[in-house]
Amino acid sequence: MSTPRPRLRITAHALLIDSSGRVLLIRTETGTWALPSTVLTFEVQPYRQTIAFLRQVLGIEAAERDLLLAHVSAHRSVTGLAGLGLVVSVGHWLSQPAPTRTSATDAPTRQPTRQWCAPGQPPAPLAAWDAAVLPALLTNTPYAEIGWNPRPTPGPARTPS
């Protein structure tokens, strides 16, 4: 009997760092904080889709030449969803990220949906994927695997012979 293949989702996460060294995080629909991201459809080239996402969702303008692939994360969740997350560093952009559009029915005491924060001190709760990836970004680690071995086997590490 074969193990079912996990469903694969590929995402692009925008890494925006301001002149003070702060990272832009957004509040997701689940209430957690995360890097701004979009699911890649591959109907458009990934960098072009990232540029469109920055314009449409964050209200900023950037050029493809200002994007740099900063980190790749292969991840798997207990729900069987596997993914490949590409963290794309945005080196230069015009304007400031626009506040989320609100309707007339939104309460005036609504919590912020975007926040600049020190990378080592993100707001809580932080999404699990972002909690694993942000430290890698701080140490310039280009790749991370998340969730592939949730219960490591105890014992000494083995090295290949």
mmCIF file of C-alpha atoms in Angstrom:
data_model
loop_
_atom_site.group_PDB
_atom_site.id
_atom_site.type_symbol
_atom_site.label_atom_id
_atom_site.label_comp_id
_atom_site.label_asym_id
_atom_site.label_seq_id
_atom_site.Cartn_x
_atom_site.Cartn_y
_atom_site.Cartn_z
ATOM 1 C CA MET A 1 0.000 0.000 0.000
ATOM 2 C CA SER A 2 1.455 3.349 -0.970
ATOM 3 C CA THR A 3 1.370 6.492 1.112
ATOM 4 C CA PRO A 4 -0.792 9.230 -0.430
ATOM 5 C CA ARG A 5 1.176 12.131 -1.834
ATOM 6 C CA PRO A 6 0.724 15.414 -0.006
ATOM 7 C CA ARG A 7 -0.949 18.282 -1.830
ATOM 8 C CA LEU A 8 1.642 20.886 -2.807
ATOM 9 C CA ARG A 9 1.222 24.649 -2.555
ATOM 10 C CA ILE A 10 3.886 27.169 -3.569
ATOM 11 C CA THR A 11 3.813 30.629 -2.017
ATOM 12 C CA ALA A 12 5.797 33.851 -2.301
ATOM 13 C CA HIS A 13 6.339 35.785 0.946
ATOM 14 C CA ALA A 14 7.374 39.440 0.683
ATOM 15 C CA LEU A 15 10.204 40.470 2.985
ATOM 16 C CA LEU A 16 10.093 44.242 3.397
ATOM 17 C CA ILE A 17 12.648 45.762 5.752
ATOM 18 C CA ASP A 18 12.401 49.492 6.452
ATOM 19 C CA SER A 19 15.312 51.892 7.042
ATOM 20 C CA SER A 20 15.163 51.105 10.789
ATOM 21 C CA GLY A 21 15.604 47.374 10.168
ATOM 22 C CA ARG A 22 11.983 46.539 10.964
ATOM 23 C CA VAL A 23 10.050 43.844 9.065
ATOM 24 C CA LEU A 24 6.490 44.302 7.790
ATOM 25 C CA LEU A 25 4.023 41.701 9.096
ATOM 26 C CA ILE A 26 0.325 41.412 8.407
ATOM 27 C CA ARG A 27 -2.490 39.948 10.488
ATOM 28 C CA THR A 28 -3.969 36.952 8.679
ATOM 29 C CA GLU A 29 -7.613 35.904 8.594
ATOM 30 C CA THR A 30 -6.888 33.509 11.494
ATOM 31 C CA GLY A 31 -5.574 36.366 13.652
ATOM 32 C CA THR A 32 -1.913 35.360 13.491
ATOM 33 C CA TRP A 33 0.881 37.619 12.229
ATOM 34 C CA ALA A 34 2.852 36.647 9.135
ATOM 35 C CA LEU A 35 4.923 37.966 6.256
ATOM 36 C CA PRO A 36 2.655 39.225 3.445
ATOM 37 C CA SER A 37 2.219 36.326 1.028
ATOM 38 C CA THR A 38 0.467 35.107 -2.070
ATOM 39 C CA VAL A 39 -0.089 31.661 -3.540
ATOM 40 C CA LEU A 40 1.778 31.332 -6.837
ATOM 41 C CA THR A 41 -0.406 30.187 -9.708
ATOM 42 C CA PHE A 42 2.280 30.013 -12.408
ATOM 43 C CA GLU A 43 -0.112 31.620 -14.863
ATOM 44 C CA VAL A 44 2.283 34.561 -14.501
ATOM 45 C CA GLN A 45 6.010 34.453 -13.750
ATOM 46 C CA PRO A 46 6.620 34.322 -9.957
ATOM 47 C CA TYR A 47 8.389 37.705 -9.711
ATOM 48 C CA ARG A 48 5.706 39.384 -11.840
ATOM 49 C CA GLN A 49 3.017 37.861 -9.640
ATOM 50 C CA THR A 50 4.884 39.138 -6.565
ATOM 51 C CA ILE A 51 5.033 42.664 -8.061
ATOM 52 C CA ALA A 52 1.275 42.526 -8.767
ATOM 53 C CA PHE A 53 0.624 41.322 -5.192
ATOM 54 C CA LEU A 54 2.695 44.183 -3.744
ATOM 55 C CA ARG A 55 0.728 46.700 -5.815
ATOM 56 C CA GLN A 56 -2.765 45.268 -5.301
ATOM 57 C CA VAL A 57 -2.583 44.196 -1.661
ATOM 58 C CA LEU A 58 0.036 46.449 -0.056
ATOM 59 C CA GLY A 59 -0.339 49.472 -2.327
ATOM 60 C CA ILE A 60 3.382 49.780 -3.072
ATOM 61 C CA GLU A 61 5.319 49.856 -6.318
ATOM 62 C CA ALA A 62 8.467 47.812 -6.897
ATOM 63 C CA ALA A 63 10.375 46.608 -9.931
ATOM 64 C CA GLU A 64 11.447 43.039 -10.664
ATOM 65 C CA ARG A 65 15.096 44.142 -10.518
ATOM 66 C CA ASP A 66 14.513 45.072 -6.844
ATOM 67 C CA LEU A 67 13.441 41.550 -5.871
ATOM 68 C CA LEU A 68 15.853 38.923 -4.570
ATOM 69 C CA LEU A 69 15.120 35.349 -3.551
ATOM 70 C CA ALA A 70 16.220 35.401 0.106
ATOM 71 C CA HIS A 71 15.031 32.072 1.496
ATOM 72 C CA VAL A 72 13.320 28.846 0.476
ATOM 73 C CA SER A 73 11.363 26.704 2.891
ATOM 74 C CA ALA A 74 10.038 23.227 2.224
ATOM 75 C CA HIS A 75 7.311 22.525 4.718
ATOM 76 C CA ARG A 76 4.701 19.957 5.583
ATOM 77 C CA SER A 77 1.786 20.184 7.962
ATOM 78 C CA VAL A 78 -0.054 17.495 9.879
ATOM 79 C CA THR A 79 -3.037 18.077 7.557
ATOM 80 C CA GLY A 80 -1.091 16.609 4.635
ATOM 81 C CA LEU A 81 -0.529 19.961 2.962
ATOM 82 C CA ALA A 82 3.034 20.312 1.733
ATOM 83 C CA GLY A 83 4.464 23.539 0.475
ATOM 84 C CA LEU A 84 7.378 25.389 -0.858
ATOM 85 C CA GLY A 85 7.637 28.931 0.462
ATOM 86 C CA LEU A 86 9.808 31.441 -1.369
ATOM 87 C CA VAL A 87 10.793 34.483 0.676
ATOM 88 C CA VAL A 88 11.358 37.327 -1.765
ATOM 89 C CA SER A 89 13.267 40.293 -0.391
ATOM 90 C CA VAL A 90 12.021 43.617 -1.743
ATOM 91 C CA GLY A 91 15.104 45.850 -1.841
ATOM 92 C CA HIS A 92 13.385 49.072 -2.912
ATOM 93 C CA TRP A 93 9.792 50.177 -3.172
ATOM 94 C CA LEU A 94 7.840 53.385 -3.608
ATOM 95 C CA SER A 95 5.182 54.586 -1.168
ATOM 96 C CA GLN A 96 4.309 53.053 2.178
ATOM 97 C CA PRO A 97 2.152 49.952 2.559
ATOM 98 C CA ALA A 98 -1.434 51.137 2.526
ATOM 99 C CA PRO A 99 -3.688 50.353 5.463
ATOM 100 C CA THR A 100 -6.197 47.598 4.854
ATOM 101 C CA ARG A 101 -9.379 48.866 3.248
ATOM 102 C CA THR A 102 -12.205 48.919 5.747
ATOM 103 C CA SER A 103 -15.912 49.113 5.260
ATOM 104 C CA ALA A 104 -18.299 51.521 6.971
ATOM 105 C CA THR A 105 -19.406 48.687 9.261
ATOM 106 C CA ASP A 106 -15.923 48.071 10.722
ATOM 107 C CA ALA A 107 -15.572 49.084 14.341
ATOM 108 C CA PRO A 108 -13.292 52.068 14.985
ATOM 109 C CA THR A 109 -11.393 50.032 17.621
ATOM 110 C CA ARG A 110 -10.370 47.422 15.078
ATOM 111 C CA GLN A 111 -6.918 45.941 15.702
ATOM 112 C CA PRO A 112 -4.106 46.824 13.293
ATOM 113 C CA THR A 113 -3.728 44.575 10.270
ATOM 114 C CA ARG A 114 -0.178 45.637 9.358
ATOM 115 C CA GLN A 115 2.729 46.279 11.645
ATOM 116 C CA TRP A 116 6.426 47.039 11.351
ATOM 117 C CA CYS A 117 8.364 45.127 14.017
ATOM 118 C CA ALA A 118 11.897 44.257 15.023
ATOM 119 C CA PRO A 119 12.615 40.890 13.361
ATOM 120 C CA GLY A 120 13.606 39.308 16.677
ATOM 121 C CA GLN A 121 10.507 40.678 18.448
ATOM 122 C CA PRO A 122 7.454 39.900 16.305
ATOM 123 C CA PRO A 123 3.933 40.435 17.646
ATOM 124 C CA ALA A 124 2.034 37.452 19.023
ATOM 125 C CA PRO A 125 0.636 35.201 17.906
ATOM 126 C CA LEU A 126 3.054 34.570 15.043
ATOM 127 C CA ALA A 127 2.075 32.023 12.386
ATOM 128 C CA ALA A 128 4.001 28.737 12.781
ATOM 129 C CA TRP A 129 5.704 28.923 9.378
ATOM 130 C CA ASP A 130 6.838 32.493 9.970
ATOM 131 C CA ALA A 131 8.030 31.645 13.489
ATOM 132 C CA ALA A 132 10.354 29.058 11.945
ATOM 133 C CA VAL A 133 11.473 31.164 8.975
ATOM 134 C CA LEU A 134 12.136 34.567 10.626
ATOM 135 C CA PRO A 135 15.100 33.259 12.682
ATOM 136 C CA ALA A 136 16.575 31.743 9.511
ATOM 137 C CA LEU A 137 16.278 35.123 7.794
ATOM 138 C CA LEU A 138 18.059 36.804 10.713
ATOM 139 C CA THR A 139 21.018 34.435 10.356
ATOM 140 C CA ASN A 140 21.070 34.539 6.540
ATOM 141 C CA THR A 141 20.220 30.844 6.320
ATOM 142 C CA PRO A 142 19.010 30.274 2.748
ATOM 143 C CA TYR A 143 16.941 27.107 3.290
ATOM 144 C CA ALA A 144 14.765 25.516 5.963
ATOM 145 C CA GLU A 145 12.660 22.386 6.268
ATOM 146 C CA ILE A 146 9.673 22.682 8.572
ATOM 147 C CA GLY A 147 7.399 19.910 9.780
ATOM 148 C CA TRP A 148 8.970 16.954 7.987
ATOM 149 C CA ASN A 149 10.006 15.182 11.172
ATOM 150 C CA PRO A 150 7.753 16.402 13.970
ATOM 151 C CA ARG A 151 8.998 13.689 16.375
ATOM 152 C CA PRO A 152 12.742 13.155 15.870
ATOM 153 C CA THR A 153 14.080 9.775 16.904
ATOM 154 C CA PRO A 154 15.994 10.046 20.179
ATOM 155 C CA GLY A 155 19.612 8.985 20.238
ATOM 156 C CA PRO A 156 22.967 10.108 18.937
ATOM 157 C CA ALA A 157 23.222 11.709 15.540
ATOM 158 C CA ARG A 158 24.587 9.420 12.863
ATOM 159 C CA THR A 159 27.067 10.479 10.245
ATOM 160 C CA PRO A 160 27.327 8.729 6.899
ATOM 161 C CA SER A 161 30.190 6.236 6.609
#
